[in-house]
Amino acid sequence: MVEYEVVGLEVLWVKVIALRMNCALLIGVVYAPGYDSEVFSKLRTSMERIPPHLRRNILMLGDFNCPNISWSDKASESSERERDLLSLQSSDDRYLVHPQDKAEFIPKTFADEYVDCPVHCKTHLPPLPVRLMEPAISPRCLDLLITTTAILTIVKKLDVNKAAGSSLITNRLLRVAGTAIVHPPSRLSNLIIQTGQFPTVWKKADAVPIPKKGGSAFRPISLLPPLSKLFEKILADHLSNYLYQNTLLSDSQYGFRKQRSTEIQLAQMSHHFSQVLLQRKEADVILLDCTKAFDRIPHDVIVDSLFKHGVTGRLLALFSDYLRG
């Protein structure tokens, strides 16, 4: 491509044919030993002679020894169709290309646009009522009757090396005792369900600080009584089976679900992005990371959601008491 050479610059052009995208990509590799405005003007003139079907898909790479050049000014002079498809236009009509600039611009935009509205939005919402007798959606989650067989099934899977905190009943003791000890936990668990009250002593955990990498900070690990964890496991399995069997969980949920993981979600989203890009469209993504999400969400909202999904009666009362702390 001799007709596109520029005196004062070392330019290598490579034309790549993307078969799946049915288009051609023109890559220009440039070396500039110094900054000369006249030389760069000639480069721009040379690029304008490139056929339009190639100029729409052009990628410039270079090694520029130009410490005083303002690349933001040069980028703003480029035409609309030569800009990166993933760039963002700021409020002052600048185009943001660098990831750091875009990462700072997006949350600032959200903070400016999504502000409190004292007219329509209430800062403090009243607590949601816990409805125990009203009918919920169909189907409904049936009450749970815990058998010794269910207790023994979980006991056999207990990790004997798990710490028990200050509890005198350990996983090792439950495993060794086996069938000789399953009747008291079964009777106790059914009594808890009948009363709808979670034992206060089971709500208390021994917090153990674990050093983070570097040793300058710690993260707490809560050690719950083994009997409490055993009961919670049975309760969680009962609720999960009900939600799965009645397809009440969103198909978009990948966390805390069997046979699903963040890796599967990443693979699915990557496939979706590739399909969008093959159609020469944009794929915009907003990622939210909520710190201590479970601690921050109002527990009344969780209880009301359980009710709307068919959890009523004693089970709903038990969940409400458990979340009350």
XYZ file of C-alpha atoms in Angstrom:
325
model
C 0.000 0.000 0.000
C 2.598 2.460 -1.219
C 0.007 5.148 -1.970
C -0.668 5.513 1.763
C 2.951 5.992 2.874
C 3.909 9.220 4.669
C 7.377 10.769 4.668
C 8.634 11.067 8.259
C 6.610 8.121 9.547
C 7.087 4.391 9.358
C 3.683 2.944 8.494
C 2.751 -0.699 7.946
C -0.776 -1.487 6.786
C -2.345 -4.913 7.262
C -5.715 -5.880 5.806
C -7.608 -8.589 7.726
C -10.693 -10.328 6.337
C -13.199 -11.316 9.056
C -15.187 -14.105 7.416
C -17.755 -14.592 10.177
C -18.440 -10.852 10.393
C -18.363 -10.515 6.589
C -16.183 -7.418 6.695
C -12.598 -6.260 6.288
C -10.476 -4.738 9.058
C -7.584 -2.429 8.218
C -4.804 -2.278 10.807
C -2.199 0.466 10.651
C 1.032 0.174 12.642
C 2.805 3.524 12.926
C 6.173 4.561 14.339
C 6.761 8.278 14.906
C 10.279 9.282 16.052
C 8.988 12.707 17.064
C 6.058 15.051 16.821
C 5.682 17.076 13.642
C 2.219 18.522 13.045
C 2.812 18.639 9.287
C 3.707 14.957 9.205
C 0.582 13.987 11.132
C -1.519 16.171 8.827
C -0.125 14.196 5.904
C -1.037 10.976 7.718
C -4.607 12.193 8.077
C -4.716 13.126 4.386
C -3.358 9.711 3.521
C -6.049 8.012 5.604
C -8.767 10.012 3.833
C -7.719 8.325 0.576
C -8.527 4.925 2.052
C -11.770 3.487 0.585
C -14.825 4.139 2.805
C -15.580 0.437 3.367
C -12.109 0.075 4.936
C -12.079 3.405 6.753
C -15.146 2.370 8.748
C -13.193 -0.528 10.283
C -9.736 0.875 10.894
C -7.479 0.224 13.871
C -4.379 2.368 14.441
C -1.501 1.100 16.591
C 1.698 2.995 17.128
C 4.887 3.766 18.983
C 4.954 7.540 19.344
C 7.835 9.446 20.889
C 5.690 12.535 21.404
C 5.757 13.632 25.060
C 4.079 16.993 24.430
C 1.227 15.876 22.201
C -2.338 16.090 23.539
C -3.992 12.907 22.360
C -7.380 13.935 23.738
C -7.383 16.935 21.371
C -6.373 14.776 18.427
C -9.045 12.211 19.235
C -11.751 14.885 19.359
C -10.918 15.909 15.787
C -11.714 12.488 14.342
C -14.962 11.920 12.495
C -17.988 10.279 14.084
C -17.634 6.974 12.260
C -13.925 6.672 13.071
C -14.560 6.721 16.802
C -14.498 3.608 18.889
C -17.940 1.985 19.110
C -17.435 1.507 22.846
C -16.592 5.143 23.585
C -18.886 7.313 25.723
C -19.909 10.895 25.088
C -19.587 13.076 28.171
C -21.677 16.104 29.059
C -19.087 18.480 27.549
C -19.186 16.636 24.180
C -15.904 14.807 24.778
C -15.593 11.139 23.868
C -14.253 8.933 26.642
C -12.235 5.946 25.462
C -9.969 5.035 28.364
C -11.561 2.473 30.752
C -10.696 4.574 33.816
C -12.432 7.646 32.375
C -15.538 5.638 31.504
C -15.585 3.926 34.906
C -15.549 7.329 36.650
C -18.094 8.883 34.289
C -20.821 6.212 34.587
C -21.307 6.260 38.406
C -21.148 10.064 38.421
C -23.922 10.125 35.827
C -26.027 7.763 37.923
C -25.424 9.864 41.022
C -26.499 13.033 39.194
C -29.570 11.530 37.534
C -30.956 9.184 40.178
C -31.408 11.466 43.160
C -33.929 11.372 45.979
C -37.337 12.688 45.048
C -39.021 14.032 48.215
C -42.320 14.492 46.369
C -42.872 10.922 45.162
C -40.260 8.839 47.018
C -40.417 8.093 50.728
C -37.124 7.886 52.563
C -38.478 5.662 55.358
C -40.942 2.958 54.372
C -43.343 1.484 56.934
C -42.688 -2.146 57.922
C -44.491 -4.706 55.809
C -47.108 -6.785 57.645
C -46.425 -10.473 58.215
C -49.499 -12.272 56.890
C -49.914 -15.736 58.357
C -53.487 -16.705 57.503
C -54.187 -15.001 54.157
C -54.029 -17.166 51.030
C -50.927 -16.714 48.901
C -50.312 -17.635 45.289
C -50.978 -21.130 44.040
C -49.112 -23.411 44.622
C -48.340 -23.104 48.309
C -45.410 -24.384 50.329
C -46.607 -27.212 52.566
C -45.717 -27.423 56.236
C -42.643 -29.467 57.048
C -42.560 -32.625 59.153
C -38.987 -33.614 59.984
C -38.363 -37.356 60.308
C -35.490 -39.244 61.887
C -34.556 -40.464 58.409
C -34.052 -36.876 57.234
C -31.939 -36.142 60.302
C -29.798 -39.247 59.811
C -29.252 -38.503 56.105
C -27.712 -35.127 56.912
C -25.789 -36.412 59.939
C -23.989 -38.948 57.729
C -22.768 -36.102 55.506
C -21.467 -33.855 58.301
C -17.836 -32.778 58.140
C -16.250 -33.941 61.395
C -13.445 -31.382 60.990
C -15.779 -28.388 61.043
C -15.390 -26.168 64.101
C -18.373 -26.095 66.462
C -17.548 -22.902 68.310
C -18.560 -22.971 71.966
C -21.164 -25.717 71.430
C -20.505 -28.981 73.272
C -22.372 -30.962 70.603
C -19.980 -31.296 67.674
C -20.304 -32.797 64.206
C -18.015 -35.631 65.264
C -20.309 -36.475 68.185
C -23.367 -36.518 65.921
C -21.598 -38.747 63.387
C -20.389 -41.225 66.009
C -23.753 -41.381 67.793
C -25.642 -41.990 64.553
C -29.087 -43.557 65.036
C -28.818 -43.339 68.816
C -29.139 -39.552 68.782
C -31.479 -38.748 65.864
C -34.759 -38.848 67.843
C -34.158 -35.795 70.110
C -33.151 -33.488 67.194
C -36.190 -34.676 65.237
C -38.618 -33.937 68.080
C -36.934 -30.605 68.803
C -37.043 -29.524 65.147
C -40.757 -30.312 64.800
C -41.468 -28.419 68.024
C -39.664 -25.376 66.621
C -41.797 -25.508 63.466
C -45.034 -25.883 65.451
C -44.297 -22.867 67.645
C -42.831 -20.758 64.840
C -40.000 -19.648 67.128
C -36.344 -20.178 66.350
C -34.299 -20.886 69.526
C -32.517 -17.756 70.695
C -29.364 -19.668 71.589
C -29.159 -20.943 67.999
C -29.145 -17.392 66.684
C -25.885 -16.630 68.484
C -22.616 -17.320 66.705
C -18.981 -17.266 67.757
C -17.201 -14.731 65.552
C -13.623 -15.732 64.728
C -11.372 -13.175 62.939
C -9.502 -14.625 59.955
C -6.537 -12.583 58.601
C -6.894 -11.360 55.038
C -4.023 -11.440 52.582
C -1.277 -9.156 53.826
C -2.286 -9.536 57.459
C -3.401 -5.908 57.871
C -7.139 -6.676 58.080
C -9.453 -9.449 59.188
C -12.711 -10.964 58.002
C -15.112 -12.526 60.517
C -16.166 -16.166 60.346
C -19.345 -17.033 62.265
C -19.405 -20.451 63.950
C -22.987 -21.617 64.525
C -24.037 -24.563 66.722
C -24.070 -27.837 64.712
C -27.700 -28.559 65.664
C -28.687 -25.127 64.371
C -26.902 -25.740 61.062
C -28.509 -29.189 60.785
C -31.994 -27.708 61.228
C -31.248 -24.854 58.808
C -30.079 -27.385 56.203
C -33.362 -29.300 56.360
C -35.349 -26.065 56.221
C -33.327 -24.745 53.270
C -33.709 -28.010 51.322
C -37.473 -27.988 51.887
C -37.814 -24.400 50.644
C -35.438 -24.921 47.695
C -37.274 -28.046 46.522
C -40.570 -26.165 46.638
C -39.166 -23.269 44.589
C -37.538 -25.599 42.044
C -40.529 -27.897 41.597
C -42.848 -24.954 40.951
C -40.338 -22.965 38.820
C -40.655 -19.910 41.055
C -37.024 -18.832 40.655
C -36.027 -16.495 37.855
C -34.234 -18.212 34.998
C -31.716 -15.346 35.096
C -30.563 -16.287 38.609
C -27.296 -18.225 38.696
C -26.136 -17.717 42.271
C -27.114 -20.139 45.056
C -28.705 -22.606 42.615
C -27.955 -26.247 41.895
C -26.113 -27.041 38.665
C -25.495 -23.347 38.038
C -22.517 -21.119 38.658
C -21.035 -17.758 37.769
C -18.883 -19.547 35.176
C -22.011 -20.742 33.349
C -23.469 -17.247 33.528
C -20.241 -15.792 32.118
C -20.298 -18.282 29.240
C -23.909 -17.451 28.427
C -23.303 -13.699 28.522
C -20.168 -14.055 26.366
C -22.253 -15.929 23.797
C -24.899 -13.193 23.932
C -22.277 -10.468 23.472
C -20.705 -12.267 20.510
C -24.104 -12.571 18.809
C -24.738 -8.862 19.323
C -21.323 -7.889 17.947
C -21.772 -10.174 14.931
C -24.874 -8.130 14.129
C -22.716 -5.001 14.389
C -24.666 -3.714 17.379
C -23.568 -2.471 20.785
C -23.704 -4.469 24.016
C -24.034 -2.276 27.112
C -23.546 -3.795 30.562
C -24.188 -2.360 34.032
C -22.692 -4.318 36.941
C -23.748 -3.684 40.535
C -21.882 -5.009 43.557
C -23.825 -4.564 46.804
C -21.701 -4.701 49.933
C -23.276 -6.858 52.662
C -26.443 -7.205 50.593
C -28.202 -9.575 53.010
C -27.436 -7.330 55.983
C -28.718 -4.228 54.221
C -31.984 -5.516 52.745
C -34.982 -4.939 55.061
C -35.989 -8.276 56.561
C -39.658 -7.357 56.184
C -39.093 -7.350 52.418
C -37.726 -10.910 52.575
C -40.698 -12.114 54.618
C -43.169 -10.433 52.273
C -41.436 -12.014 49.267
C -41.707 -15.459 50.875
C -45.423 -14.887 51.408
C -45.946 -13.836 47.794
C -44.184 -17.019 46.679
C -46.543 -19.250 48.643
C -44.839 -19.595 52.039
C -47.487 -19.135 54.733
C -48.553 -20.293 58.170
C -46.023 -21.731 60.599
C -43.131 -21.708 58.147
C -43.586 -18.008 57.437
C -43.782 -17.293 61.169
C -40.574 -19.275 61.688
C -38.694 -17.400 58.952
C -39.933 -14.100 60.368
C -38.728 -15.007 63.858
C -35.387 -16.217 62.498
C -34.760 -12.936 60.679
C -35.816 -10.907 63.689
C -32.592 -11.905 65.440
